[in-house]
Amino acid sequence: MDSCDGCVEQASTQDGTNQWDAVRKLAQFEAMAGDGSGPDLSETICFFFGLALSDFELYTTLLDHQRSTSRELAETLGNDRSLINKRLLTLREADLVNRETHPLSDGGYEYRYRAQPLPETVEELNDEIEAWSEEAVTRFQQITPSTPADGSP
């Protein structure tokens, strides 16, 4: 058994989160980017926000159709409204889409959705990558024995 096989299990915090998540995600991202071509923006956003490409398609559609209802989005994309609502929930949970309540003239209301602007999403993505990189370095330094600068033991 490798000496670090149990490290990930031992690194859980009191709230149940895994302290090695950043290291693991960064390694997965680097493996995905390792073929030389690198991931495109849609793949990168999907990876970091835990989205399917169909979720990203809805996000980009909403960028062009801000304040649309789920019915309008379903018509635009040619999808079932219930599927659009599930994808909107995923995007809302990733904080990429906001839902606004708009009153109707008959006394009812409807939900309209607004996508976070793409530059803000990219900035958030860059911040997340930087944070994961810093955490990965910190974790690696914690498990790597320190060696004096002159190389002596």
PDB file of C-alpha atoms in Angstrom:
ATOM      1  CA  MET A   1       0.000   0.000   0.000  1.00  0.00           C
ATOM      2  CA  ASP A   2       1.307   3.429  -0.948  1.00  0.00           C
ATOM      3  CA  SER A   3       2.145   5.530   2.104  1.00  0.00           C
ATOM      4  CA  CYS A   4      -0.376   8.184   1.068  1.00  0.00           C
ATOM      5  CA  ASP A   5      -3.336   5.946   0.153  1.00  0.00           C
ATOM      6  CA  GLY A   6      -5.133   6.952   3.352  1.00  0.00           C
ATOM      7  CA  CYS A   7      -4.246  10.650   3.171  1.00  0.00           C
ATOM      8  CA  VAL A   8      -7.441  11.720   1.454  1.00  0.00           C
ATOM      9  CA  GLU A   9      -9.635   9.891   3.936  1.00  0.00           C
ATOM     10  CA  GLN A  10      -7.702  11.390   6.868  1.00  0.00           C
ATOM     11  CA  ALA A  11      -8.007  14.922   5.517  1.00  0.00           C
ATOM     12  CA  SER A  12     -11.727  15.412   6.150  1.00  0.00           C
ATOM     13  CA  THR A  13     -12.699  18.413   8.216  1.00  0.00           C
ATOM     14  CA  GLN A  14     -15.229  18.486  11.041  1.00  0.00           C
ATOM     15  CA  ASP A  15     -17.951  19.728   8.688  1.00  0.00           C
ATOM     16  CA  GLY A  16     -17.362  16.709   6.439  1.00  0.00           C
ATOM     17  CA  THR A  17     -15.707  18.525   3.557  1.00  0.00           C
ATOM     18  CA  ASN A  18     -12.578  17.041   2.116  1.00  0.00           C
ATOM     19  CA  GLN A  19      -9.473  19.201   2.421  1.00  0.00           C
ATOM     20  CA  TRP A  20      -8.000  17.539  -0.685  1.00  0.00           C
ATOM     21  CA  ASP A  21     -10.848  18.497  -3.033  1.00  0.00           C
ATOM     22  CA  ALA A  22      -8.881  21.400  -4.503  1.00  0.00           C
ATOM     23  CA  VAL A  23      -5.865  19.203  -5.176  1.00  0.00           C
ATOM     24  CA  ARG A  24      -8.001  16.514  -6.788  1.00  0.00           C
ATOM     25  CA  LYS A  25      -9.950  18.970  -8.947  1.00  0.00           C
ATOM     26  CA  LEU A  26      -6.814  20.769 -10.070  1.00  0.00           C
ATOM     27  CA  ALA A  27      -5.206  17.442 -11.028  1.00  0.00           C
ATOM     28  CA  GLN A  28      -8.335  16.411 -12.956  1.00  0.00           C
ATOM     29  CA  PHE A  29      -8.387  19.744 -14.768  1.00  0.00           C
ATOM     30  CA  GLU A  30      -4.699  19.497 -15.655  1.00  0.00           C
ATOM     31  CA  ALA A  31      -5.243  15.947 -16.943  1.00  0.00           C
ATOM     32  CA  MET A  32      -8.131  17.180 -19.058  1.00  0.00           C
ATOM     33  CA  ALA A  33      -5.924  19.971 -20.440  1.00  0.00           C
ATOM     34  CA  GLY A  34      -2.896  17.705 -20.847  1.00  0.00           C
ATOM     35  CA  ASP A  35      -3.471  16.605 -24.454  1.00  0.00           C
ATOM     36  CA  GLY A  36      -1.879  19.825 -25.724  1.00  0.00           C
ATOM     37  CA  SER A  37      -5.026  21.282 -27.230  1.00  0.00           C
ATOM     38  CA  GLY A  38      -6.356  22.353 -23.836  1.00  0.00           C
ATOM     39  CA  PRO A  39     -10.010  22.650 -22.940  1.00  0.00           C
ATOM     40  CA  ASP A  40     -12.092  25.407 -24.470  1.00  0.00           C
ATOM     41  CA  LEU A  41     -14.009  27.896 -22.345  1.00  0.00           C
ATOM     42  CA  SER A  42     -17.216  25.855 -22.345  1.00  0.00           C
ATOM     43  CA  GLU A  43     -15.400  22.722 -21.128  1.00  0.00           C
ATOM     44  CA  THR A  44     -13.559  24.717 -18.472  1.00  0.00           C
ATOM     45  CA  ILE A  45     -16.718  26.376 -17.157  1.00  0.00           C
ATOM     46  CA  CYS A  46     -18.558  23.030 -17.176  1.00  0.00           C
ATOM     47  CA  PHE A  47     -15.729  21.352 -15.272  1.00  0.00           C
ATOM     48  CA  PHE A  48     -15.337  23.985 -12.571  1.00  0.00           C
ATOM     49  CA  PHE A  49     -19.042  24.631 -12.038  1.00  0.00           C
ATOM     50  CA  GLY A  50     -20.069  20.963 -12.350  1.00  0.00           C
ATOM     51  CA  LEU A  51     -22.261  21.522 -15.394  1.00  0.00           C
ATOM     52  CA  ALA A  52     -23.238  19.396 -18.363  1.00  0.00           C
ATOM     53  CA  LEU A  53     -22.670  20.898 -21.816  1.00  0.00           C
ATOM     54  CA  SER A  54     -26.467  21.202 -22.135  1.00  0.00           C
ATOM     55  CA  ASP A  55     -26.466  23.404 -19.002  1.00  0.00           C
ATOM     56  CA  PHE A  56     -23.782  25.584 -20.582  1.00  0.00           C
ATOM     57  CA  GLU A  57     -25.842  25.805 -23.778  1.00  0.00           C
ATOM     58  CA  LEU A  58     -28.777  27.118 -21.727  1.00  0.00           C
ATOM     59  CA  TYR A  59     -26.462  29.582 -19.944  1.00  0.00           C
ATOM     60  CA  THR A  60     -25.173  30.990 -23.251  1.00  0.00           C
ATOM     61  CA  THR A  61     -28.711  31.159 -24.645  1.00  0.00           C
ATOM     62  CA  LEU A  62     -29.782  33.093 -21.576  1.00  0.00           C
ATOM     63  CA  LEU A  63     -26.861  35.496 -22.063  1.00  0.00           C
ATOM     64  CA  ASP A  64     -28.510  36.449 -25.366  1.00  0.00           C
ATOM     65  CA  HIS A  65     -32.081  36.335 -23.999  1.00  0.00           C
ATOM     66  CA  GLN A  66     -31.844  37.952 -20.563  1.00  0.00           C
ATOM     67  CA  ARG A  67     -34.981  38.011 -18.420  1.00  0.00           C
ATOM     68  CA  SER A  68     -36.621  35.141 -20.308  1.00  0.00           C
ATOM     69  CA  THR A  69     -39.156  32.772 -18.804  1.00  0.00           C
ATOM     70  CA  SER A  70     -38.591  29.019 -18.817  1.00  0.00           C
ATOM     71  CA  ARG A  71     -41.330  28.749 -21.457  1.00  0.00           C
ATOM     72  CA  GLU A  72     -39.520  31.231 -23.713  1.00  0.00           C
ATOM     73  CA  LEU A  73     -36.218  29.414 -23.217  1.00  0.00           C
ATOM     74  CA  ALA A  74     -37.856  26.053 -23.970  1.00  0.00           C
ATOM     75  CA  GLU A  75     -39.240  27.466 -27.221  1.00  0.00           C
ATOM     76  CA  THR A  76     -35.886  29.012 -28.164  1.00  0.00           C
ATOM     77  CA  LEU A  77     -33.977  25.775 -27.547  1.00  0.00           C
ATOM     78  CA  GLY A  78     -36.702  23.391 -28.705  1.00  0.00           C
ATOM     79  CA  ASN A  79     -36.706  21.566 -25.373  1.00  0.00           C
ATOM     80  CA  ASP A  80     -39.356  20.509 -22.894  1.00  0.00           C
ATOM     81  CA  ARG A  81     -40.094  23.149 -20.255  1.00  0.00           C
ATOM     82  CA  SER A  82     -39.526  20.707 -17.366  1.00  0.00           C
ATOM     83  CA  LEU A  83     -36.033  19.947 -18.707  1.00  0.00           C
ATOM     84  CA  ILE A  84     -35.291  23.671 -18.956  1.00  0.00           C
ATOM     85  CA  ASN A  85     -36.477  24.158 -15.358  1.00  0.00           C
ATOM     86  CA  LYS A  86     -34.100  21.405 -14.157  1.00  0.00           C
ATOM     87  CA  ARG A  87     -31.204  23.002 -16.019  1.00  0.00           C
ATOM     88  CA  LEU A  88     -32.115  26.431 -14.663  1.00  0.00           C
ATOM     89  CA  LEU A  89     -32.018  25.007 -11.139  1.00  0.00           C
ATOM     90  CA  THR A  90     -28.531  23.607 -11.796  1.00  0.00           C
ATOM     91  CA  LEU A  91     -27.385  27.001 -13.097  1.00  0.00           C
ATOM     92  CA  ARG A  92     -28.951  28.798 -10.131  1.00  0.00           C
ATOM     93  CA  GLU A  93     -27.196  26.432  -7.700  1.00  0.00           C
ATOM     94  CA  ALA A  94     -23.912  27.266  -9.474  1.00  0.00           C
ATOM     95  CA  ASP A  95     -24.739  30.997  -9.027  1.00  0.00           C
ATOM     96  CA  LEU A  96     -24.614  31.536 -12.786  1.00  0.00           C
ATOM     97  CA  VAL A  97     -28.305  32.439 -13.123  1.00  0.00           C
ATOM     98  CA  ASN A  98     -30.653  34.532 -10.996  1.00  0.00           C
ATOM     99  CA  ARG A  99     -34.417  34.155 -10.840  1.00  0.00           C
ATOM    100  CA  GLU A 100     -36.594  37.245 -10.612  1.00  0.00           C
ATOM    101  CA  THR A 101     -40.296  37.341  -9.775  1.00  0.00           C
ATOM    102  CA  HIS A 102     -42.354  39.572 -12.057  1.00  0.00           C
ATOM    103  CA  PRO A 103     -46.007  40.409 -11.332  1.00  0.00           C
ATOM    104  CA  LEU A 104     -48.568  39.827 -14.076  1.00  0.00           C
ATOM    105  CA  SER A 105     -51.484  42.122 -14.855  1.00  0.00           C
ATOM    106  CA  ASP A 106     -53.972  39.429 -13.771  1.00  0.00           C
ATOM    107  CA  GLY A 107     -52.520  39.378 -10.255  1.00  0.00           C
ATOM    108  CA  GLY A 108     -50.284  36.346 -10.732  1.00  0.00           C
ATOM    109  CA  TYR A 109     -46.547  36.282 -11.253  1.00  0.00           C
ATOM    110  CA  GLU A 110     -43.929  34.652 -13.430  1.00  0.00           C
ATOM    111  CA  TYR A 111     -40.266  33.878 -13.010  1.00  0.00           C
ATOM    112  CA  ARG A 112     -37.761  35.469 -15.338  1.00  0.00           C
ATOM    113  CA  TYR A 113     -34.143  34.391 -15.459  1.00  0.00           C
ATOM    114  CA  ARG A 114     -30.997  36.436 -15.861  1.00  0.00           C
ATOM    115  CA  ALA A 115     -27.546  34.993 -16.563  1.00  0.00           C
ATOM    116  CA  GLN A 116     -24.445  36.285 -14.820  1.00  0.00           C
ATOM    117  CA  PRO A 117     -22.431  38.173 -17.478  1.00  0.00           C
ATOM    118  CA  LEU A 118     -19.725  36.023 -19.060  1.00  0.00           C
ATOM    119  CA  PRO A 119     -16.827  38.312 -17.998  1.00  0.00           C
ATOM    120  CA  GLU A 120     -17.918  37.902 -14.350  1.00  0.00           C
ATOM    121  CA  THR A 121     -18.117  34.130 -14.802  1.00  0.00           C
ATOM    122  CA  VAL A 122     -14.622  34.026 -16.320  1.00  0.00           C
ATOM    123  CA  GLU A 123     -13.269  36.207 -13.495  1.00  0.00           C
ATOM    124  CA  GLU A 124     -14.866  33.893 -10.916  1.00  0.00           C
ATOM    125  CA  LEU A 125     -13.383  30.915 -12.759  1.00  0.00           C
ATOM    126  CA  ASN A 126      -9.905  32.474 -12.741  1.00  0.00           C
ATOM    127  CA  ASP A 127     -10.195  33.208  -9.016  1.00  0.00           C
ATOM    128  CA  GLU A 128     -11.250  29.604  -8.369  1.00  0.00           C
ATOM    129  CA  ILE A 129      -8.360  28.175 -10.403  1.00  0.00           C
ATOM    130  CA  GLU A 130      -5.920  30.431  -8.554  1.00  0.00           C
ATOM    131  CA  ALA A 131      -7.340  29.425  -5.159  1.00  0.00           C
ATOM    132  CA  TRP A 132      -7.185  25.737  -6.043  1.00  0.00           C
ATOM    133  CA  SER A 133      -3.605  26.127  -7.278  1.00  0.00           C
ATOM    134  CA  GLU A 134      -2.563  27.852  -4.049  1.00  0.00           C
ATOM    135  CA  GLU A 135      -4.311  25.215  -1.934  1.00  0.00           C
ATOM    136  CA  ALA A 136      -2.727  22.409  -3.966  1.00  0.00           C
ATOM    137  CA  VAL A 137       0.750  23.877  -3.374  1.00  0.00           C
ATOM    138  CA  THR A 138       0.024  24.266   0.344  1.00  0.00           C
ATOM    139  CA  ARG A 139      -1.210  20.663   0.641  1.00  0.00           C
ATOM    140  CA  PHE A 140       1.788  19.356  -1.302  1.00  0.00           C
ATOM    141  CA  GLN A 141       4.185  21.301   0.925  1.00  0.00           C
ATOM    142  CA  GLN A 142       2.520  19.808   4.009  1.00  0.00           C
ATOM    143  CA  ILE A 143       3.240  16.252   2.879  1.00  0.00           C
ATOM    144  CA  THR A 144       6.668  16.867   1.310  1.00  0.00           C
ATOM    145  CA  PRO A 145       9.624  16.628   3.697  1.00  0.00           C
ATOM    146  CA  SER A 146      11.585  19.860   3.749  1.00  0.00           C
ATOM    147  CA  THR A 147      15.147  19.731   2.452  1.00  0.00           C
ATOM    148  CA  PRO A 148      17.751  22.360   3.333  1.00  0.00           C
ATOM    149  CA  ALA A 149      18.725  24.685   0.481  1.00  0.00           C
ATOM    150  CA  ASP A 150      22.254  23.207   0.294  1.00  0.00           C
ATOM    151  CA  GLY A 151      20.790  19.728  -0.261  1.00  0.00           C
ATOM    152  CA  SER A 152      22.210  18.261   2.957  1.00  0.00           C
ATOM    153  CA  PRO A 153      19.951  16.014   5.077  1.00  0.00           C
TER     154      PRO A 153
END
